[in-house]
Amino acid sequence: MNSIGENCNELKKQYDSCFLTWFSEKFLKGETNDEMCAPFFKVYQQCVKKAIQEHHIDLKVIEQDHLGTENENKVPPKS
Amino acid sequence: MKIWTSEHTFNHPWETVAQAAWRKYPNPMNPAVIGTDVLDRKVVDGVLHTHRLVSSKWGFPGWAQRILGNPSVCYASEHSQVDPGMRQMILKTTNLSFCRYIAVDETVSYAPHPQDSEKTLLKQEAVVTVQGIPLHNYVEDLLTNKISLNAGKGRQAIEWVISKFNTEVKDLTSSAVKSTDEIIAQTKKSLDDITETARKSMDDLSTAAKKSFDDIQNLKYVPPRTNQSLPEL
């Protein structure tokens, strides 16, 4: 599967393939140490964070949990 | 607000389905999904937590584009947890595009079937809320139907992925036959639903139009003036 950053596709492919192997061979068998793919994840992350900025996707909106806080959108008052 | 739920049993153990879920995209059944990016991933107390950004291209009809605008790509945020001890995988997805008017919150869970632990039970729920635009009820119906249709395709996709790494030929053929029947039934149901919604909206529109026409007719009827009411000079 592609990344939103076209230039991240190769890095993503390498990371994904490492993750899928780790998930099947290690994690599902009870091995929770995820250091194995960490180097791939790090370079892929650097690339994708930049791509997200370039696509003007507001990461704050993604990361913040508004529900239950005072930032939660209210239903506008009926006029 | 519309709530849609669905259940499905996969004839595969949970471990197989969980692996397939990560390999679900790209697949020929959901061509709209064009990208998935991992934004954060960590193991906490033996549970894998992942935050992904899912990018997709939605084919909205022209009138909907005029209301909502037409972004070339829509984004959704997906938080998931995989607990291999409990054999449970949960994915929660929220749309990031069109947030002002549309909220689609979807929850998908994969767990061993309570009656047969060698099978996997998929539970799916979607809550669709549309507000602040005309015909919001109609748009909710439209989106709910689309989710229902896509859910069928999503299950197909999981089967498709499993068949790619499954060596048991017998298992493969039986699930393929079942899945094809299922998608035909799903498509038919969605088409019926959409036709019904469209018919309902058309009826509503004609009633409204007729009423307005009657109102205009009534306005037009003003008692005729006669010269008699004018004072004689």
mmCIF file of C-alpha atoms in Angstrom:
data_model
loop_
_atom_site.group_PDB
_atom_site.id
_atom_site.type_symbol
_atom_site.label_atom_id
_atom_site.label_comp_id
_atom_site.label_asym_id
_atom_site.label_seq_id
_atom_site.Cartn_x
_atom_site.Cartn_y
_atom_site.Cartn_z
ATOM 1 C CA MET A 1 0.000 0.000 0.000
ATOM 2 C CA ASN A 2 1.223 3.453 -0.869
ATOM 3 C CA SER A 3 2.078 6.315 1.437
ATOM 4 C CA ILE A 4 0.562 9.802 1.061
ATOM 5 C CA GLY A 5 4.106 10.957 0.335
ATOM 6 C CA GLU A 6 5.136 9.507 -2.995
ATOM 7 C CA ASN A 7 8.796 9.729 -2.012
ATOM 8 C CA CYS A 8 8.045 7.694 1.156
ATOM 9 C CA ASN A 9 6.714 4.661 -0.756
ATOM 10 C CA GLU A 10 10.016 2.795 -0.823
ATOM 11 C CA LEU A 11 10.683 3.419 2.894
ATOM 12 C CA LYS A 12 7.131 2.398 3.709
ATOM 13 C CA LYS A 13 7.473 -0.811 1.712
ATOM 14 C CA GLN A 14 10.607 -1.760 3.638
ATOM 15 C CA TYR A 15 9.010 -0.949 6.988
ATOM 16 C CA ASP A 16 5.710 -2.728 6.143
ATOM 17 C CA SER A 17 7.490 -5.868 5.089
ATOM 18 C CA CYS A 18 9.527 -5.864 8.323
ATOM 19 C CA PHE A 19 6.388 -5.209 10.402
ATOM 20 C CA LEU A 20 4.355 -7.993 8.764
ATOM 21 C CA THR A 21 7.148 -10.481 9.424
ATOM 22 C CA TRP A 22 7.525 -9.269 13.019
ATOM 23 C CA PHE A 23 3.736 -9.410 13.569
ATOM 24 C CA SER A 24 3.425 -12.990 12.269
ATOM 25 C CA GLU A 25 6.690 -14.493 13.497
ATOM 26 C CA LYS A 26 7.214 -12.652 16.796
ATOM 27 C CA PHE A 27 4.245 -10.697 18.126
ATOM 28 C CA LEU A 28 1.547 -13.344 17.576
ATOM 29 C CA LYS A 29 3.896 -15.859 19.201
ATOM 30 C CA GLY A 30 4.205 -13.823 22.371
ATOM 31 C CA GLU A 31 7.389 -11.848 21.624
ATOM 32 C CA THR A 32 6.537 -8.195 22.342
ATOM 33 C CA ASN A 33 9.940 -6.570 21.762
ATOM 34 C CA ASP A 34 9.486 -4.415 18.639
ATOM 35 C CA GLU A 35 13.108 -3.247 18.268
ATOM 36 C CA MET A 36 13.455 -5.406 15.152
ATOM 37 C CA CYS A 37 11.768 -2.891 12.812
ATOM 38 C CA ALA A 38 12.612 0.291 14.758
ATOM 39 C CA PRO A 39 15.330 1.517 12.316
ATOM 40 C CA PHE A 40 12.939 1.143 9.337
ATOM 41 C CA PHE A 41 10.128 2.823 11.276
ATOM 42 C CA LYS A 42 12.314 5.808 12.189
ATOM 43 C CA VAL A 43 13.285 6.747 8.618
ATOM 44 C CA TYR A 44 9.780 6.083 7.300
ATOM 45 C CA GLN A 45 8.319 8.303 10.061
ATOM 46 C CA GLN A 46 10.629 11.201 9.220
ATOM 47 C CA CYS A 47 9.488 11.016 5.613
ATOM 48 C CA VAL A 48 5.757 10.677 6.329
ATOM 49 C CA LYS A 49 5.645 13.518 8.894
ATOM 50 C CA LYS A 50 7.073 15.818 6.234
ATOM 51 C CA ALA A 51 4.566 14.574 3.646
ATOM 52 C CA ILE A 52 1.687 15.236 6.034
ATOM 53 C CA GLN A 53 2.824 18.838 6.417
ATOM 54 C CA GLU A 54 3.095 19.219 2.656
ATOM 55 C CA HIS A 55 -0.454 17.877 2.224
ATOM 56 C CA HIS A 56 -1.710 20.397 4.821
ATOM 57 C CA ILE A 57 -3.250 17.686 6.952
ATOM 58 C CA ASP A 58 -3.708 19.064 10.424
ATOM 59 C CA LEU A 59 -1.969 16.505 12.606
ATOM 60 C CA LYS A 60 -3.165 18.313 15.705
ATOM 61 C CA VAL A 61 -6.707 17.455 14.733
ATOM 62 C CA ILE A 62 -5.631 13.848 14.339
ATOM 63 C CA GLU A 63 -3.684 13.599 17.553
ATOM 64 C CA GLN A 64 -5.909 15.539 19.895
ATOM 65 C CA ASP A 65 -8.783 13.823 21.540
ATOM 66 C CA HIS A 66 -11.518 16.451 21.689
ATOM 67 C CA LEU A 67 -14.399 14.325 22.924
ATOM 68 C CA GLY A 68 -15.183 14.911 26.543
ATOM 69 C CA THR A 69 -13.016 18.044 26.663
ATOM 70 C CA GLU A 70 -14.108 21.662 26.352
ATOM 71 C CA ASN A 71 -12.798 21.633 22.766
ATOM 72 C CA GLU A 72 -15.547 19.257 21.746
ATOM 73 C CA ASN A 73 -17.721 20.748 18.998
ATOM 74 C CA LYS A 74 -21.119 21.753 20.295
ATOM 75 C CA VAL A 75 -24.391 21.530 18.409
ATOM 76 C CA PRO A 76 -25.111 25.114 17.265
ATOM 77 C CA PRO A 77 -28.049 26.747 19.060
ATOM 78 C CA LYS A 78 -31.312 26.597 17.154
ATOM 79 C CA SER A 79 -32.358 30.102 16.091
ATOM 80 C CA MET B 1 -27.887 9.959 13.111
ATOM 81 C CA LYS B 2 -27.870 6.463 11.645
ATOM 82 C CA ILE B 3 -26.376 3.404 13.298
ATOM 83 C CA TRP B 4 -25.437 0.407 11.207
ATOM 84 C CA THR B 5 -24.182 -2.906 12.566
ATOM 85 C CA SER B 6 -23.127 -6.176 11.031
ATOM 86 C CA GLU B 7 -21.570 -9.512 11.956
ATOM 87 C CA HIS B 8 -19.705 -12.036 9.880
ATOM 88 C CA THR B 9 -17.932 -15.319 10.578
ATOM 89 C CA PHE B 10 -14.660 -16.126 8.873
ATOM 90 C CA ASN B 11 -13.791 -19.811 8.559
ATOM 91 C CA HIS B 12 -10.236 -19.022 9.611
ATOM 92 C CA PRO B 13 -8.546 -18.807 13.000
ATOM 93 C CA TRP B 14 -8.142 -15.360 14.556
ATOM 94 C CA GLU B 15 -4.361 -15.293 13.927
ATOM 95 C CA THR B 16 -4.909 -15.720 10.164
ATOM 96 C CA VAL B 17 -7.554 -12.980 10.029
ATOM 97 C CA ALA B 18 -5.434 -10.568 12.114
ATOM 98 C CA GLN B 19 -2.498 -11.008 9.726
ATOM 99 C CA ALA B 20 -4.818 -10.523 6.757
ATOM 100 C CA ALA B 21 -6.254 -7.341 8.297
ATOM 101 C CA TRP B 22 -2.822 -5.674 8.146
ATOM 102 C CA ARG B 23 -2.423 -6.775 4.523
ATOM 103 C CA LYS B 24 -5.946 -5.771 3.499
ATOM 104 C CA TYR B 25 -4.918 -2.834 1.268
ATOM 105 C CA PRO B 26 -4.438 -2.643 -1.643
ATOM 106 C CA ASN B 27 -7.163 -5.027 -2.803
ATOM 107 C CA PRO B 28 -9.314 -5.098 -5.937
ATOM 108 C CA MET B 29 -12.568 -4.742 -3.940
ATOM 109 C CA ASN B 30 -11.742 -1.398 -2.271
ATOM 110 C CA PRO B 31 -9.936 0.614 -4.985
ATOM 111 C CA ALA B 32 -10.977 3.855 -3.234
ATOM 112 C CA VAL B 33 -8.332 3.365 -0.535
ATOM 113 C CA ILE B 34 -5.141 4.766 -2.021
ATOM 114 C CA GLY B 35 -2.868 4.966 0.991
ATOM 115 C CA THR B 36 -2.282 3.947 4.593
ATOM 116 C CA ASP B 37 0.397 5.508 6.767
ATOM 117 C CA VAL B 38 1.450 4.494 10.238
ATOM 118 C CA LEU B 39 1.691 7.641 12.376
ATOM 119 C CA ASP B 40 2.401 5.953 15.675
ATOM 120 C CA ARG B 41 2.888 2.389 16.833
ATOM 121 C CA LYS B 42 3.900 0.903 20.159
ATOM 122 C CA VAL B 43 3.509 -2.191 22.316
ATOM 123 C CA VAL B 44 2.070 -1.458 25.758
ATOM 124 C CA ASP B 45 1.528 -4.335 28.215
ATOM 125 C CA GLY B 46 1.619 -6.854 25.387
ATOM 126 C CA VAL B 47 -0.974 -4.975 23.314
ATOM 127 C CA LEU B 48 -0.006 -3.448 19.953
ATOM 128 C CA HIS B 49 -1.354 0.090 19.558
ATOM 129 C CA THR B 50 -1.332 1.619 16.079
ATOM 130 C CA HIS B 51 -2.475 4.978 14.734
ATOM 131 C CA ARG B 52 -2.855 5.085 10.962
ATOM 132 C CA LEU B 53 -3.863 7.715 8.451
ATOM 133 C CA VAL B 54 -6.058 6.208 5.748
ATOM 134 C CA SER B 55 -6.304 8.126 2.458
ATOM 135 C CA SER B 56 -9.075 7.402 -0.015
ATOM 136 C CA LYS B 57 -10.666 8.764 -3.166
ATOM 137 C CA TRP B 58 -14.440 8.929 -2.864
ATOM 138 C CA GLY B 59 -16.681 9.164 -5.889
ATOM 139 C CA PHE B 60 -19.322 11.601 -4.656
ATOM 140 C CA PRO B 61 -22.196 12.458 -6.975
ATOM 141 C CA GLY B 62 -22.072 15.947 -8.502
ATOM 142 C CA TRP B 63 -24.731 17.498 -6.272
ATOM 143 C CA ALA B 64 -22.922 16.274 -3.156
ATOM 144 C CA GLN B 65 -19.663 17.769 -4.404
ATOM 145 C CA ARG B 66 -21.408 21.112 -4.816
ATOM 146 C CA ILE B 67 -22.481 21.017 -1.165
ATOM 147 C CA LEU B 68 -19.349 19.535 0.393
ATOM 148 C CA GLY B 69 -16.664 20.768 -1.943
ATOM 149 C CA ASN B 70 -14.573 18.303 -3.831
ATOM 150 C CA PRO B 71 -11.308 17.429 -2.132
ATOM 151 C CA SER B 72 -9.349 15.043 -4.317
ATOM 152 C CA VAL B 73 -8.442 12.854 -1.325
ATOM 153 C CA CYS B 74 -10.329 12.194 1.917
ATOM 154 C CA TYR B 75 -8.528 11.321 5.119
ATOM 155 C CA ALA B 76 -9.514 9.159 8.058
ATOM 156 C CA SER B 77 -7.810 8.431 11.345
ATOM 157 C CA GLU B 78 -7.688 4.813 12.499
ATOM 158 C CA HIS B 79 -6.720 3.700 16.014
ATOM 159 C CA SER B 80 -6.271 -0.010 16.562
ATOM 160 C CA GLN B 81 -5.343 -2.444 19.309
ATOM 161 C CA VAL B 82 -4.194 -6.014 18.859
ATOM 162 C CA ASP B 83 -4.158 -8.209 21.952
ATOM 163 C CA PRO B 84 -2.657 -11.608 21.069
ATOM 164 C CA GLY B 85 -3.278 -12.948 24.599
ATOM 165 C CA MET B 86 -7.017 -12.233 24.418
ATOM 166 C CA ARG B 87 -6.988 -12.914 20.646
ATOM 167 C CA GLN B 88 -8.689 -9.626 19.934
ATOM 168 C CA MET B 89 -8.208 -6.918 17.315
ATOM 169 C CA ILE B 90 -10.184 -3.673 17.405
ATOM 170 C CA LEU B 91 -10.012 -0.855 14.862
ATOM 171 C CA LYS B 92 -11.760 2.498 15.312
ATOM 172 C CA THR B 93 -11.914 4.882 12.375
ATOM 173 C CA THR B 94 -13.072 8.507 12.223
ATOM 174 C CA ASN B 95 -13.223 10.740 9.177
ATOM 175 C CA LEU B 96 -11.008 13.838 9.130
ATOM 176 C CA SER B 97 -12.373 15.291 5.885
ATOM 177 C CA PHE B 98 -15.836 16.971 5.826
ATOM 178 C CA CYS B 99 -15.775 17.085 9.644
ATOM 179 C CA ARG B 100 -17.952 20.193 9.641
ATOM 180 C CA TYR B 101 -20.911 18.352 8.125
ATOM 181 C CA ILE B 102 -20.287 14.642 8.361
ATOM 182 C CA ALA B 103 -19.107 12.368 11.159
ATOM 183 C CA VAL B 104 -18.578 8.698 10.389
ATOM 184 C CA ASP B 105 -17.307 6.632 13.304
ATOM 185 C CA GLU B 106 -16.646 3.025 12.520
ATOM 186 C CA THR B 107 -15.629 0.233 14.889
ATOM 187 C CA VAL B 108 -14.476 -3.149 13.656
ATOM 188 C CA SER B 109 -13.512 -6.032 15.926
ATOM 189 C CA TYR B 110 -12.113 -9.470 15.216
ATOM 190 C CA ALA B 111 -12.327 -12.122 17.959
ATOM 191 C CA PRO B 112 -12.576 -15.922 18.094
ATOM 192 C CA HIS B 113 -16.121 -17.145 17.466
ATOM 193 C CA PRO B 114 -17.683 -17.958 20.866
ATOM 194 C CA GLN B 115 -18.956 -21.336 19.590
ATOM 195 C CA ASP B 116 -15.885 -22.308 17.590
ATOM 196 C CA SER B 117 -12.499 -20.862 18.479
ATOM 197 C CA GLU B 118 -11.092 -21.958 15.106
ATOM 198 C CA LYS B 119 -13.390 -19.441 13.442
ATOM 199 C CA THR B 120 -13.286 -15.653 13.718
ATOM 200 C CA LEU B 121 -16.227 -13.385 14.421
ATOM 201 C CA LEU B 122 -16.177 -9.949 12.826
ATOM 202 C CA LYS B 123 -18.346 -7.301 14.443
ATOM 203 C CA GLN B 124 -18.795 -3.984 12.752
ATOM 204 C CA GLU B 125 -20.586 -0.819 13.754
ATOM 205 C CA ALA B 126 -20.835 2.540 12.052
ATOM 206 C CA VAL B 127 -22.426 5.715 13.370
ATOM 207 C CA VAL B 128 -23.186 8.277 10.674
ATOM 208 C CA THR B 129 -24.153 11.832 11.594
ATOM 209 C CA VAL B 130 -24.775 14.542 9.020
ATOM 210 C CA GLN B 131 -25.754 18.051 9.995
ATOM 211 C CA GLY B 132 -25.735 21.571 8.648
ATOM 212 C CA ILE B 133 -26.468 20.704 5.029
ATOM 213 C CA PRO B 134 -29.712 20.352 3.062
ATOM 214 C CA LEU B 135 -31.244 16.858 2.758
ATOM 215 C CA HIS B 136 -29.028 15.701 5.652
ATOM 216 C CA ASN B 137 -31.294 12.729 6.301
ATOM 217 C CA TYR B 138 -30.934 11.636 2.703
ATOM 218 C CA VAL B 139 -27.142 12.024 2.864
ATOM 219 C CA GLU B 140 -27.066 9.910 6.041
ATOM 220 C CA ASP B 141 -28.999 7.160 4.246
ATOM 221 C CA LEU B 142 -26.694 7.410 1.264
ATOM 222 C CA LEU B 143 -23.557 7.111 3.402
ATOM 223 C CA THR B 144 -24.982 4.274 5.492
ATOM 224 C CA ASN B 145 -25.772 2.362 2.314
ATOM 225 C CA LYS B 146 -22.285 3.002 1.036
ATOM 226 C CA ILE B 147 -20.791 1.707 4.313
ATOM 227 C CA SER B 148 -22.957 -1.392 4.110
ATOM 228 C CA LEU B 149 -21.806 -2.063 0.572
ATOM 229 C CA ASN B 150 -18.164 -1.406 1.436
ATOM 230 C CA ALA B 151 -18.379 -3.724 4.445
ATOM 231 C CA GLY B 152 -19.289 -6.590 2.146
ATOM 232 C CA LYS B 153 -16.348 -5.691 -0.048
ATOM 233 C CA GLY B 154 -14.086 -5.442 3.005
ATOM 234 C CA ARG B 155 -14.919 -9.011 4.045
ATOM 235 C CA GLN B 156 -14.264 -10.109 0.470
ATOM 236 C CA ALA B 157 -10.925 -8.343 0.659
ATOM 237 C CA ILE B 158 -9.936 -10.193 3.859
ATOM 238 C CA GLU B 159 -10.841 -13.503 2.195
ATOM 239 C CA TRP B 160 -8.891 -12.444 -0.885
ATOM 240 C CA VAL B 161 -5.786 -11.668 1.198
ATOM 241 C CA ILE B 162 -6.076 -14.963 3.084
ATOM 242 C CA SER B 163 -6.466 -16.894 -0.147
ATOM 243 C CA LYS B 164 -3.213 -15.302 -1.312
ATOM 244 C CA PHE B 165 -1.231 -16.808 1.553
ATOM 245 C CA ASN B 166 -3.356 -19.863 2.169
ATOM 246 C CA THR B 167 -2.077 -23.143 0.800
ATOM 247 C CA GLU B 168 -5.177 -25.172 1.645
ATOM 248 C CA VAL B 169 -6.878 -25.367 -1.723
ATOM 249 C CA LYS B 170 -10.084 -26.847 -0.323
ATOM 250 C CA ASP B 171 -10.532 -24.054 2.188
ATOM 251 C CA LEU B 172 -9.885 -21.502 -0.532
ATOM 252 C CA THR B 173 -12.548 -22.764 -2.963
ATOM 253 C CA SER B 174 -15.324 -23.082 -0.396
ATOM 254 C CA SER B 175 -14.818 -19.576 0.976
ATOM 255 C CA ALA B 176 -14.627 -18.080 -2.526
ATOM 256 C CA VAL B 177 -17.997 -19.582 -3.506
ATOM 257 C CA LYS B 178 -19.600 -18.341 -0.301
ATOM 258 C CA SER B 179 -18.107 -14.864 -0.696
ATOM 259 C CA THR B 180 -19.319 -14.419 -4.262
ATOM 260 C CA ASP B 181 -22.885 -15.229 -3.235
ATOM 261 C CA GLU B 182 -22.572 -12.814 -0.384
ATOM 262 C CA ILE B 183 -21.388 -9.873 -2.471
ATOM 263 C CA ILE B 184 -24.212 -10.359 -4.964
ATOM 264 C CA ALA B 185 -26.750 -10.351 -2.132
ATOM 265 C CA GLN B 186 -25.099 -7.256 -0.582
ATOM 266 C CA THR B 187 -25.120 -5.347 -3.871
ATOM 267 C CA LYS B 188 -28.740 -6.179 -4.524
ATOM 268 C CA LYS B 189 -29.773 -5.092 -1.041
ATOM 269 C CA SER B 190 -27.885 -1.794 -1.285
ATOM 270 C CA LEU B 191 -29.387 -1.028 -4.686
ATOM 271 C CA ASP B 192 -32.890 -1.683 -3.339
ATOM 272 C CA ASP B 193 -32.188 0.542 -0.350
ATOM 273 C CA ILE B 194 -30.871 3.377 -2.507
ATOM 274 C CA THR B 195 -33.862 3.164 -4.867
ATOM 275 C CA GLU B 196 -36.240 3.277 -1.898
ATOM 276 C CA THR B 197 -34.479 6.330 -0.421
ATOM 277 C CA ALA B 198 -34.473 8.123 -3.758
ATOM 278 C CA ARG B 199 -38.178 7.352 -4.277
ATOM 279 C CA LYS B 200 -38.977 8.675 -0.810
ATOM 280 C CA SER B 201 -37.068 11.892 -1.442
ATOM 281 C CA MET B 202 -38.801 12.386 -4.791
ATOM 282 C CA ASP B 203 -42.200 11.952 -3.089
ATOM 283 C CA ASP B 204 -41.245 14.473 -0.424
ATOM 284 C CA LEU B 205 -40.131 16.908 -3.109
ATOM 285 C CA SER B 206 -43.355 16.558 -5.145
ATOM 286 C CA THR B 207 -45.477 17.072 -2.034
ATOM 287 C CA ALA B 208 -43.488 20.177 -1.162
ATOM 288 C CA ALA B 209 -43.700 21.453 -4.725
ATOM 289 C CA LYS B 210 -47.439 20.867 -4.918
ATOM 290 C CA LYS B 211 -47.958 22.670 -1.627
ATOM 291 C CA SER B 212 -45.948 25.695 -2.817
ATOM 292 C CA PHE B 213 -47.942 25.740 -6.056
ATOM 293 C CA ASP B 214 -51.220 25.684 -4.115
ATOM 294 C CA ASP B 215 -49.973 28.527 -1.924
ATOM 295 C CA ILE B 216 -49.164 30.598 -5.002
ATOM 296 C CA GLN B 217 -52.606 29.833 -6.448
ATOM 297 C CA ASN B 218 -54.215 31.061 -3.212
ATOM 298 C CA LEU B 219 -52.129 34.226 -3.249
ATOM 299 C CA LYS B 220 -53.160 34.919 -6.808
ATOM 300 C CA TYR B 221 -56.833 34.882 -5.822
ATOM 301 C CA VAL B 222 -57.549 38.469 -4.843
ATOM 302 C CA PRO B 223 -61.168 39.654 -4.845
ATOM 303 C CA PRO B 224 -61.794 41.695 -8.024
ATOM 304 C CA ARG B 225 -61.986 45.411 -7.562
ATOM 305 C CA THR B 226 -65.007 47.194 -8.927
ATOM 306 C CA ASN B 227 -65.529 50.787 -9.828
ATOM 307 C CA GLN B 228 -68.399 50.897 -7.396
ATOM 308 C CA SER B 229 -66.048 51.093 -4.495
ATOM 309 C CA LEU B 230 -64.553 54.288 -5.861
ATOM 310 C CA PRO B 231 -66.131 57.495 -4.628
ATOM 311 C CA GLU B 232 -68.188 59.249 -7.282
ATOM 312 C CA LEU B 233 -66.922 62.596 -8.347
#
